[in-house]
Every structure is written in structure tokens, then in C-alpha cells.
Coordinates of C-alpha atoms in Angstrom, one line a residue:
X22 CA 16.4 78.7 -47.5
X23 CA 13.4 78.0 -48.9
X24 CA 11.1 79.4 -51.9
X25 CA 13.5 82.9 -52.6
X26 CA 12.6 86.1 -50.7
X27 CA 11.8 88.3 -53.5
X28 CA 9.4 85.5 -54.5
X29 CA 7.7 84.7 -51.5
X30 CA 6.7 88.5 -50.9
X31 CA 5.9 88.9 -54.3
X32 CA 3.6 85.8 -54.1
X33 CA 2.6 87.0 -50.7
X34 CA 1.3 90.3 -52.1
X35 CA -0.6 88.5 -54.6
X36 CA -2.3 86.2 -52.1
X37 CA -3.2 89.3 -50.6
X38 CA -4.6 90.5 -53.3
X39 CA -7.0 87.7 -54.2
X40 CA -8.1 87.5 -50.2
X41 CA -8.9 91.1 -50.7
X42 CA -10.9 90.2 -53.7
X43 CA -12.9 87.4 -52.1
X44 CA -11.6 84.7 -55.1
X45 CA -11.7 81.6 -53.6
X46 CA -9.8 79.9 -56.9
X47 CA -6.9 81.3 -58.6
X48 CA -3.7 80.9 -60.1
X49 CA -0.3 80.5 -58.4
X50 CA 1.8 79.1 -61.0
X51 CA 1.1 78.4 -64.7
X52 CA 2.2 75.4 -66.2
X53 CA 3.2 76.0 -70.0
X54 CA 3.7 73.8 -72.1
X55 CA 4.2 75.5 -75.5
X56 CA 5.4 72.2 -77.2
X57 CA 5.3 68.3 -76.9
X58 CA 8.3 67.4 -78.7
X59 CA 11.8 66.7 -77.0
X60 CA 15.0 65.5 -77.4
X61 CA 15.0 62.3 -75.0
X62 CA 12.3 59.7 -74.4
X63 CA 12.7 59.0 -70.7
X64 CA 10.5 56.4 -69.3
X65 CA 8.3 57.8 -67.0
X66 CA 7.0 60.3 -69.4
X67 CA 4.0 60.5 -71.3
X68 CA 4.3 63.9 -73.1
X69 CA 5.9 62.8 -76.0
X70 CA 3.2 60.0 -76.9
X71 CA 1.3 62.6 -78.5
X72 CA 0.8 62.0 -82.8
X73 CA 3.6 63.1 -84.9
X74 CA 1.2 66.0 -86.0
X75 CA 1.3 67.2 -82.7
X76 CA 4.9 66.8 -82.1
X77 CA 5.7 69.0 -84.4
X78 CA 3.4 71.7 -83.5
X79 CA 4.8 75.1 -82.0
X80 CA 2.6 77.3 -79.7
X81 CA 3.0 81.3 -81.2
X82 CA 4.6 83.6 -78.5
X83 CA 1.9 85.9 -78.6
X84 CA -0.4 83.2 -77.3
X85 CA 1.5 82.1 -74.6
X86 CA 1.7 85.4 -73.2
X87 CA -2.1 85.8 -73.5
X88 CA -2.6 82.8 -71.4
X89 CA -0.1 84.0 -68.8
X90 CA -2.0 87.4 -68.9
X91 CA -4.9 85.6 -68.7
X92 CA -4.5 83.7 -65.6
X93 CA -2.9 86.2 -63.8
X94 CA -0.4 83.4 -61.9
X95 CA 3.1 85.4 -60.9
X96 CA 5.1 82.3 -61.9
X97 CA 4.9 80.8 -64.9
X98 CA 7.3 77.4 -65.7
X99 CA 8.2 75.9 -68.9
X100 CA 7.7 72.9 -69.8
X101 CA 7.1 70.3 -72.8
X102 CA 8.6 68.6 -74.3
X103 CA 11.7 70.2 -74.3
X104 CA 11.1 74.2 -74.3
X105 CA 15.3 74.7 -75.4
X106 CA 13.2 73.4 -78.6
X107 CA 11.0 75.9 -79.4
X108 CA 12.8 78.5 -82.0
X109 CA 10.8 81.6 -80.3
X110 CA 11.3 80.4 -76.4
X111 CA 14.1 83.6 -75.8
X112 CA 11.5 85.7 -76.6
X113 CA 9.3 83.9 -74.3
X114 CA 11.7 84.4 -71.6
X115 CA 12.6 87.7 -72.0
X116 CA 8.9 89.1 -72.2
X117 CA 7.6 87.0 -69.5
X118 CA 10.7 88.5 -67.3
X119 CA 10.0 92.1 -68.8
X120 CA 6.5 91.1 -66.8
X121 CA 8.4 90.4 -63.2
X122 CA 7.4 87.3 -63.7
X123 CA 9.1 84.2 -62.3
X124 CA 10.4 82.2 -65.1
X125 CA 11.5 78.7 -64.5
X126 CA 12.6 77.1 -67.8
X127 CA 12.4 72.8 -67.0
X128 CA 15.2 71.2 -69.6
X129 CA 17.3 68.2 -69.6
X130 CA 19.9 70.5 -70.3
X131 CA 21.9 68.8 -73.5
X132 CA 20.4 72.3 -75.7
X133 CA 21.8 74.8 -73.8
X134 CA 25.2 74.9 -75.3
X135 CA 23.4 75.8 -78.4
X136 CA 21.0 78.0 -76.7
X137 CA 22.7 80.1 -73.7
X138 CA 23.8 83.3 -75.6
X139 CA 20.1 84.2 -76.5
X140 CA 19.4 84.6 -72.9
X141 CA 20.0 86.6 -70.0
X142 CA 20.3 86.2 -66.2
X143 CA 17.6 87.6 -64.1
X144 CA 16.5 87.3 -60.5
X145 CA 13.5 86.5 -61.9
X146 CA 14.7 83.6 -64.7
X147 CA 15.7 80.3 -64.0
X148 CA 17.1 77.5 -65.6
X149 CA 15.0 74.0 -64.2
X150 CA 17.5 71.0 -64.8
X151 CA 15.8 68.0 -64.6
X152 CA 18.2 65.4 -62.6
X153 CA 16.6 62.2 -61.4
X154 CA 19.9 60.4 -59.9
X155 CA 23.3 60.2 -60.1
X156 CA 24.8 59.2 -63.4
X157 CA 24.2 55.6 -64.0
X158 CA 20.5 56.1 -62.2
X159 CA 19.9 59.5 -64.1
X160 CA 21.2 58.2 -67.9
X161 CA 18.9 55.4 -67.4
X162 CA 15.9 57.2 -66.4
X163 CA 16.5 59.1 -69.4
X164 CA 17.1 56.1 -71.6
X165 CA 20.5 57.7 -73.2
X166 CA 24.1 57.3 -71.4
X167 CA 26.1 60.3 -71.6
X168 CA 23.0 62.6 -70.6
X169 CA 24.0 62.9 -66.9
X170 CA 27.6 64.1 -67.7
X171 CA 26.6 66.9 -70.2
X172 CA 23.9 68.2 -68.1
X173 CA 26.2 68.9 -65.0
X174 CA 29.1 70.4 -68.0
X175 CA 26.2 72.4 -68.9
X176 CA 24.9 73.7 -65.7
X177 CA 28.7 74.7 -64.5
X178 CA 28.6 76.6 -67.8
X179 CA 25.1 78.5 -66.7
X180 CA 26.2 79.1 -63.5
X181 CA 29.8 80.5 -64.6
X182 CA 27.9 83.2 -66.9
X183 CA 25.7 83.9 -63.9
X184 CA 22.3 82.6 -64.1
X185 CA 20.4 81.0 -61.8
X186 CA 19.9 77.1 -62.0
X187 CA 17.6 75.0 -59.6
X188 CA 16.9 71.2 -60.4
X189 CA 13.9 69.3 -60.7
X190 CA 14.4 65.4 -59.5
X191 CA 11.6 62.5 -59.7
X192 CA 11.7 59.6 -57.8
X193 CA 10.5 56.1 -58.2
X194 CA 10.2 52.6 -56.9
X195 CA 13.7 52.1 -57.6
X196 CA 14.9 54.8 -55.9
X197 CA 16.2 53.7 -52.2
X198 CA 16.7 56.6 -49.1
X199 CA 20.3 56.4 -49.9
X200 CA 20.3 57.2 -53.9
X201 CA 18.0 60.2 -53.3
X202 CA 20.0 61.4 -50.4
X203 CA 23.6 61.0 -52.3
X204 CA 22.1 63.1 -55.5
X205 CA 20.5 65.7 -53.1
X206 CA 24.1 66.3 -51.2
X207 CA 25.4 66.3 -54.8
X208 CA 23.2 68.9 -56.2
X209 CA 23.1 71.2 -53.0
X210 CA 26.8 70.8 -51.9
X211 CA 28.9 69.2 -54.9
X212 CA 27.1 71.0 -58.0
X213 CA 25.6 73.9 -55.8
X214 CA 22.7 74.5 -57.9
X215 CA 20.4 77.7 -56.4
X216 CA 17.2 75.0 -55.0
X217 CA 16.2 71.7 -56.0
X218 CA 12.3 70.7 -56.2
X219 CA 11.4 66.8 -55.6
X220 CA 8.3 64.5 -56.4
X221 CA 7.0 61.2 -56.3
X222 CA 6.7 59.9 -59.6
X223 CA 3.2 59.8 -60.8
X224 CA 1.3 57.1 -62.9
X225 CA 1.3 59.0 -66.3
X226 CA -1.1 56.4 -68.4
X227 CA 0.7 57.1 -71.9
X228 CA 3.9 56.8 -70.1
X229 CA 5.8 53.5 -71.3
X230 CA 6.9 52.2 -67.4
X231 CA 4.1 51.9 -65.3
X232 CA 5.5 49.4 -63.0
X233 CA 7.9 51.7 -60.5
X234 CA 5.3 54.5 -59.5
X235 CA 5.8 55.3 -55.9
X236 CA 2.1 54.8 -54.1
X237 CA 1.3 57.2 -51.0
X238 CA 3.0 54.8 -48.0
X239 CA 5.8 53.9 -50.4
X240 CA 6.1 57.8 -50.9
X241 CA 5.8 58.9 -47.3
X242 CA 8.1 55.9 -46.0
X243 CA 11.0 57.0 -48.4
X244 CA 11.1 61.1 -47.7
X245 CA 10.5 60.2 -43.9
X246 CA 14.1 58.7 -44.1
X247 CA 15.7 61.0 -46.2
X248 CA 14.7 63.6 -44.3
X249 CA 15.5 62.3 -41.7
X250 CA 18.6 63.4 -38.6
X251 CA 18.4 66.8 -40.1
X252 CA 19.5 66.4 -43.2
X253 CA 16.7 68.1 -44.8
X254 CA 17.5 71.6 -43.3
X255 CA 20.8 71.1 -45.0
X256 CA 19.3 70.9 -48.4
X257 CA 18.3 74.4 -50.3
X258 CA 14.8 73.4 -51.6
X259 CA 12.2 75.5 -54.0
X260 CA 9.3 74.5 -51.8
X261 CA 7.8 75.1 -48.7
X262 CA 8.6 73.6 -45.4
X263 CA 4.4 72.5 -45.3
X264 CA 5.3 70.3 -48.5
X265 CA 8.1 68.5 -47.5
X266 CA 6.2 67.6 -44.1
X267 CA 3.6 66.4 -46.6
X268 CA 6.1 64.5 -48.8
X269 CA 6.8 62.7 -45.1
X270 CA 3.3 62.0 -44.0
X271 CA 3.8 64.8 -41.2
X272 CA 0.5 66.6 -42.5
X273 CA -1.9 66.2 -45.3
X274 CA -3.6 68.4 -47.6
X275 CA -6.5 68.3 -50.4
X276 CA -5.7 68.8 -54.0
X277 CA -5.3 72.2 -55.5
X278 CA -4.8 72.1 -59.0
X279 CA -6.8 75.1 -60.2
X280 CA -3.7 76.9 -58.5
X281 CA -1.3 75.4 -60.8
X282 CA -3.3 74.9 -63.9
X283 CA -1.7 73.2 -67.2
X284 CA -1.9 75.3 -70.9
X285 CA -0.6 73.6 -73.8
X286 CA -1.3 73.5 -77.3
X287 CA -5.0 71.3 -76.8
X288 CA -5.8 74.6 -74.4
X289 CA -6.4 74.7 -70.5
X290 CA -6.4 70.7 -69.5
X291 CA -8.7 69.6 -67.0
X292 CA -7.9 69.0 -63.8
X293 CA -3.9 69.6 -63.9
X294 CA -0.9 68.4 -65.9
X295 CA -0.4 65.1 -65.2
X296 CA -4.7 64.0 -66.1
X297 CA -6.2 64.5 -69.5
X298 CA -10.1 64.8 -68.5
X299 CA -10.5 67.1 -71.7
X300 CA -9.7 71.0 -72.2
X301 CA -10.9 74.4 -72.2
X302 CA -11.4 77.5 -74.1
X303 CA -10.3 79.7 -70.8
X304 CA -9.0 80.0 -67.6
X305 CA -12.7 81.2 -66.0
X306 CA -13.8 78.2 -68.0
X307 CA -11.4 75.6 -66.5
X308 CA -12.5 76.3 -63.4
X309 CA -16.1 77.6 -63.2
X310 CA -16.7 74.2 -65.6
X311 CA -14.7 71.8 -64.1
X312 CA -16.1 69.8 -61.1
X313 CA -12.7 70.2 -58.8
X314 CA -15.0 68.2 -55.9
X315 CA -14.4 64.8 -58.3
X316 CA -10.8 64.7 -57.9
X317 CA -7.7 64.2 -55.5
X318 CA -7.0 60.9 -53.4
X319 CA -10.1 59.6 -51.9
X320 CA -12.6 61.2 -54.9
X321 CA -10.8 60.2 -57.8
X322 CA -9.1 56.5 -58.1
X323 CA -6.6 57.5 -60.3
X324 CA -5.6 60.1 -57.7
X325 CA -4.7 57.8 -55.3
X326 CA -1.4 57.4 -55.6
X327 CA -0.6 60.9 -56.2
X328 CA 1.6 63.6 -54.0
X329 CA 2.9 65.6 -56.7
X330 CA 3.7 69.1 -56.3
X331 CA 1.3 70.3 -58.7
X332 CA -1.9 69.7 -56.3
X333 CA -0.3 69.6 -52.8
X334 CA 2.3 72.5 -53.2
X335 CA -0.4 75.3 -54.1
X336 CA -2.1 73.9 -50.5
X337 CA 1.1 74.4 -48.7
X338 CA 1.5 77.7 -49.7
X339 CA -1.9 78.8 -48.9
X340 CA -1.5 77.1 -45.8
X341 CA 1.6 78.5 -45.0
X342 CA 0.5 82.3 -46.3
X343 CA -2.2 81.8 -43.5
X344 CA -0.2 81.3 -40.3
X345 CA 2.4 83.7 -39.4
X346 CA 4.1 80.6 -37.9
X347 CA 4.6 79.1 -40.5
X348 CA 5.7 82.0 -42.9
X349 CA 8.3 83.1 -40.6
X350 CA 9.6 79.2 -40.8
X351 CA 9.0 79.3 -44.7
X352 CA 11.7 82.5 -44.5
X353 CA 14.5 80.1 -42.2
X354 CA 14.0 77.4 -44.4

């Protein structure tokens, strides 16, 4: 199965609504990022490189909210930093699902203990584990030992009180077709988290490794065996079929990251998550101001390497939303 049922008509509806309304540009899922700070300093990351000012900064509930009114996007994920941080982020959660909106909290996990009781499980709430291997591959991608182990104690413990728990996973140069496929059949059949998302690391400039980014062949070449002698229709992803054929090289797509735009305590960053091209005051700002044309691979260089799901996914869905084929193969999975 692919993106959930309730989801996909719910975001169906809404794309419905906006082709009704003539937008061209829109929202589909906000990325909020209501703090910097987290507990680990994994080496691919370059959110916690921010001043010790900044670190320690907290964005107020009430503002968060306003940017997910704001936007209008029906799914809203949590990022950072580490959200299990933030001393309001239950509140968060609870008013964003009093919204019916889909809520996918990203964590490594080691806070939940501490956290778990303040929250609820909800069809429309979801824990986001981030797991980037199996144990020895995943503690050092974190740069900690141990990590690996308490996140999977943790996510039993989430599942065994009944909520929801996908995984997010990031892959890299190191990263061979056999790692990724042994933590895939972990997660899905071993640990038997709800869905799993997947992406090609990309080249953070603040981030302290910057020698195992995958580039676009390396990228293709990888999922292409993975994926490959059927094991992907095994596998319970959070994305659309469209997107994994992309991930393989099967079809491409241009960048769409006005549909997953990035607000954080700077404001709405230009283009998306993973650039820093400056920030603005709004979401009608962000993208009525921001020259979208400049970027993705073949416009911008430091696009070039990049296949993450924050500027390919939104294209898949759109793409997918406009073929009845491939909606009715988005509901097989």
C-alpha cells in the first residue's frame, strides 16, 4: 500500500479544490521546523550548525499554527532539530490533529520515553523515526552507538500503545543495494513499522561530510537494484509509485518545492528545506517573489545532484492526481 487511503482522498479533494480555483502554486505539505536544536549531531546534517542563539530559540505554538493556516497544506511534518525537544510540541500535535491535519512528527526517537504519555494516537498523527541503516550503519550515521537499539525499543513501545510509526531512511555513497534492502525488509517485515519514506542524501553545505552525497546516476543506479525482482511491491512505502520510478530513473520530473515549502524560526526559506537563498515574510510572498524558474537540476548547479522528496514528490503526486491510471495504481501500491 502506498500513501494511506484516508490521505490520499483527503489530498485528492484538496487538489480538487485548487484545480477548481485555477492556483497554479500551492501547498501540499508544510515543512515545520519549530526548532534547530537536537539531541544528536549526525553527519549529514546541517541544521544544527546554526549559532548557539539560535539553538536555543523556540518557535510559540500560536505561530506555528498561523503558518500552517496560512498555507493551507493538509499535511504538515515536524521537523528540526529534534521536535521531541520543544516543551509545547503536544500541543502542537494535538491542535494540528484537532485540524484533520496529517501530522508526521520526524525524531530519532531516544525522547520518546520521556515524551509518549503527552500524546495520543490518531489516524491522523504519526510518529517519523528516522533510521538510516541497520545498527552498526545507523549508530554511525548518527555519530553515537547505542542510538539504533533504543530507537527500535522505542518504536515497539509506540506501536504497543497504538500509534502509528512510519520511518524516514537517507542514503549515501556508502550505502550498497544490499544494506538498503536488509534495513527495508527489517523495517517492513521484522519491525513492521506502518510505511517507510526513502531519499538520496543531499549536499547540505553546513553539513560536516560532504564527501558521500549520492549524485543523480549514483542515485538511480542504486534504487534500480533495490527495487529490483519485485521486491519493491513488498515494501509498505509513504510515497507514490511515480516517485519510486523516479528514484530508479524510470521517469523524471521538474522541481516543485513551492508544494512542500520549509517555515522555521528565519520565516518561509527560499526555495525549500535543504537551500538557504534567504526568507520570507509570507507564504504569497515566498512564492509570488521567489523566481521558482532559477532552480532544480539543469537551472541551478547546486541542484544537480538532487532527487529528494521535497521537490520530486509534490510532482509525483500531481502527476499521479492527473491520470486515473496512475491513481488507481497509487491505491494497489
Amino acid at each position: 500500500m502506498g500513501i494511506p487511503v484516508r490521505q490520499a482522498v483527503r489530498v485528492g479533494a484538496y487538489l480538487l479544490k485548487q484545480k477548481l480555483a485555477r492556483r497554479e502554486k500551492f501547498a501540499l505539505t508544510l515543512e515545520l521546523e519549530p526548532l534547530f536544536a537536537c539531541n544528536l549531531a549526525c553527519a549529514g546534517c546541517g541544521k544544527i550548525q546554526h549559532p548557539a542563539n539560535v539553538l536555543k530559540q523556540r518557535m510559540p505554538v500560536e505561530q506555528a499554527l498561523a503558518a500552517v493556516e496560512e498555507c493551507g497544506a493538509p499535511v504538515v511534518s515536524i521537523a528540526g532539530g529534534e521536535p521531541l525537544m520543544h516543551p509545547q510540541i503536544d500541543v502542537l500535535v494535538r491542535e494540528l490533529v484537532k485540524r484533520k491535519k496529517f501530522v508526521y512528527l520526524c525524531t530519532n526517537a531516544l525522547l520518546m520515553p520521556r515524551k509518549i504519555d503527552e500524546f495520543e494516537p490518531s489516524p491522523y498523527f504519526s510518529f517519523a523515526v528516522h533510521i538510516d541503516g541497520l545498527e552498526e550503519r545507523h549508530d554511525a550515521s548518527v555519530c553515537k552507538k547505542g542510538v539504533f537499539a533504543q530507537a527500535v525499543d522505542n518504536v515497539k513501545d509506540a506501536q504497543r500503545r497504538g500509534f502509528r510509526v512510519t520511518t524516514n531512511s537517507t542514503f549515501f555513497t556508502t550505502d550498497t543495494p544490499q544494506s538498503v534492502i536488509e534495513v527495508l525488509d527489517f523495517l517492513n517485515n521484522d519491525l513492521e513499522v506502518d510505511q517507510m519514506m526513502l531519499s538520496p542524501a543531499y549536499a547540505y553545505d553546513k553539513a560536516p561530510d560532504q564527501e558521500h552525497f549520492l549524485g543523480v546516476t549514483e542515485t538511480r543506479e542504486l534504487f534500480k537494484k533495490v527495487f529490483a525482482d519485485g521486491r519493491r511491491k513488498k515494501w509498505r512505502f509513504n510515497h507514490s509509485p511515480l516517485f519510486l520510478d523516479f528514484l530508479e530513473g524510470k521517469v523524471d520530473f521538474d522541481c516543485t518545492a513551492w508544494a512542500i515549502p520549509s517555515y522555521s524560526l528565519y520565516g518561509w526559506q527560499r526555495p525549500c528545506y535543504l537551500m538557504n537563498d534567504g526568507y520570507a515574510a509570507s507564504y504569497r510572498e515566498l512564492l509570488e517573489d521567489t523566481d521558482w524558474q532559477a532552480y532544480g537540476r539543469g537551472n541551478d548547479p547546486r541542484c544537480a545532484n538532487c532527487m529528494a522528496h521535497c521537490g520530486y514528490e509534490p510532482t509525483s503526486v500531481l502527476a499521479t492526481m492527473g491520470s486515473l491510471r496512475e491513481s488507481l495504481r497509487a491505491l494497489r501500491g
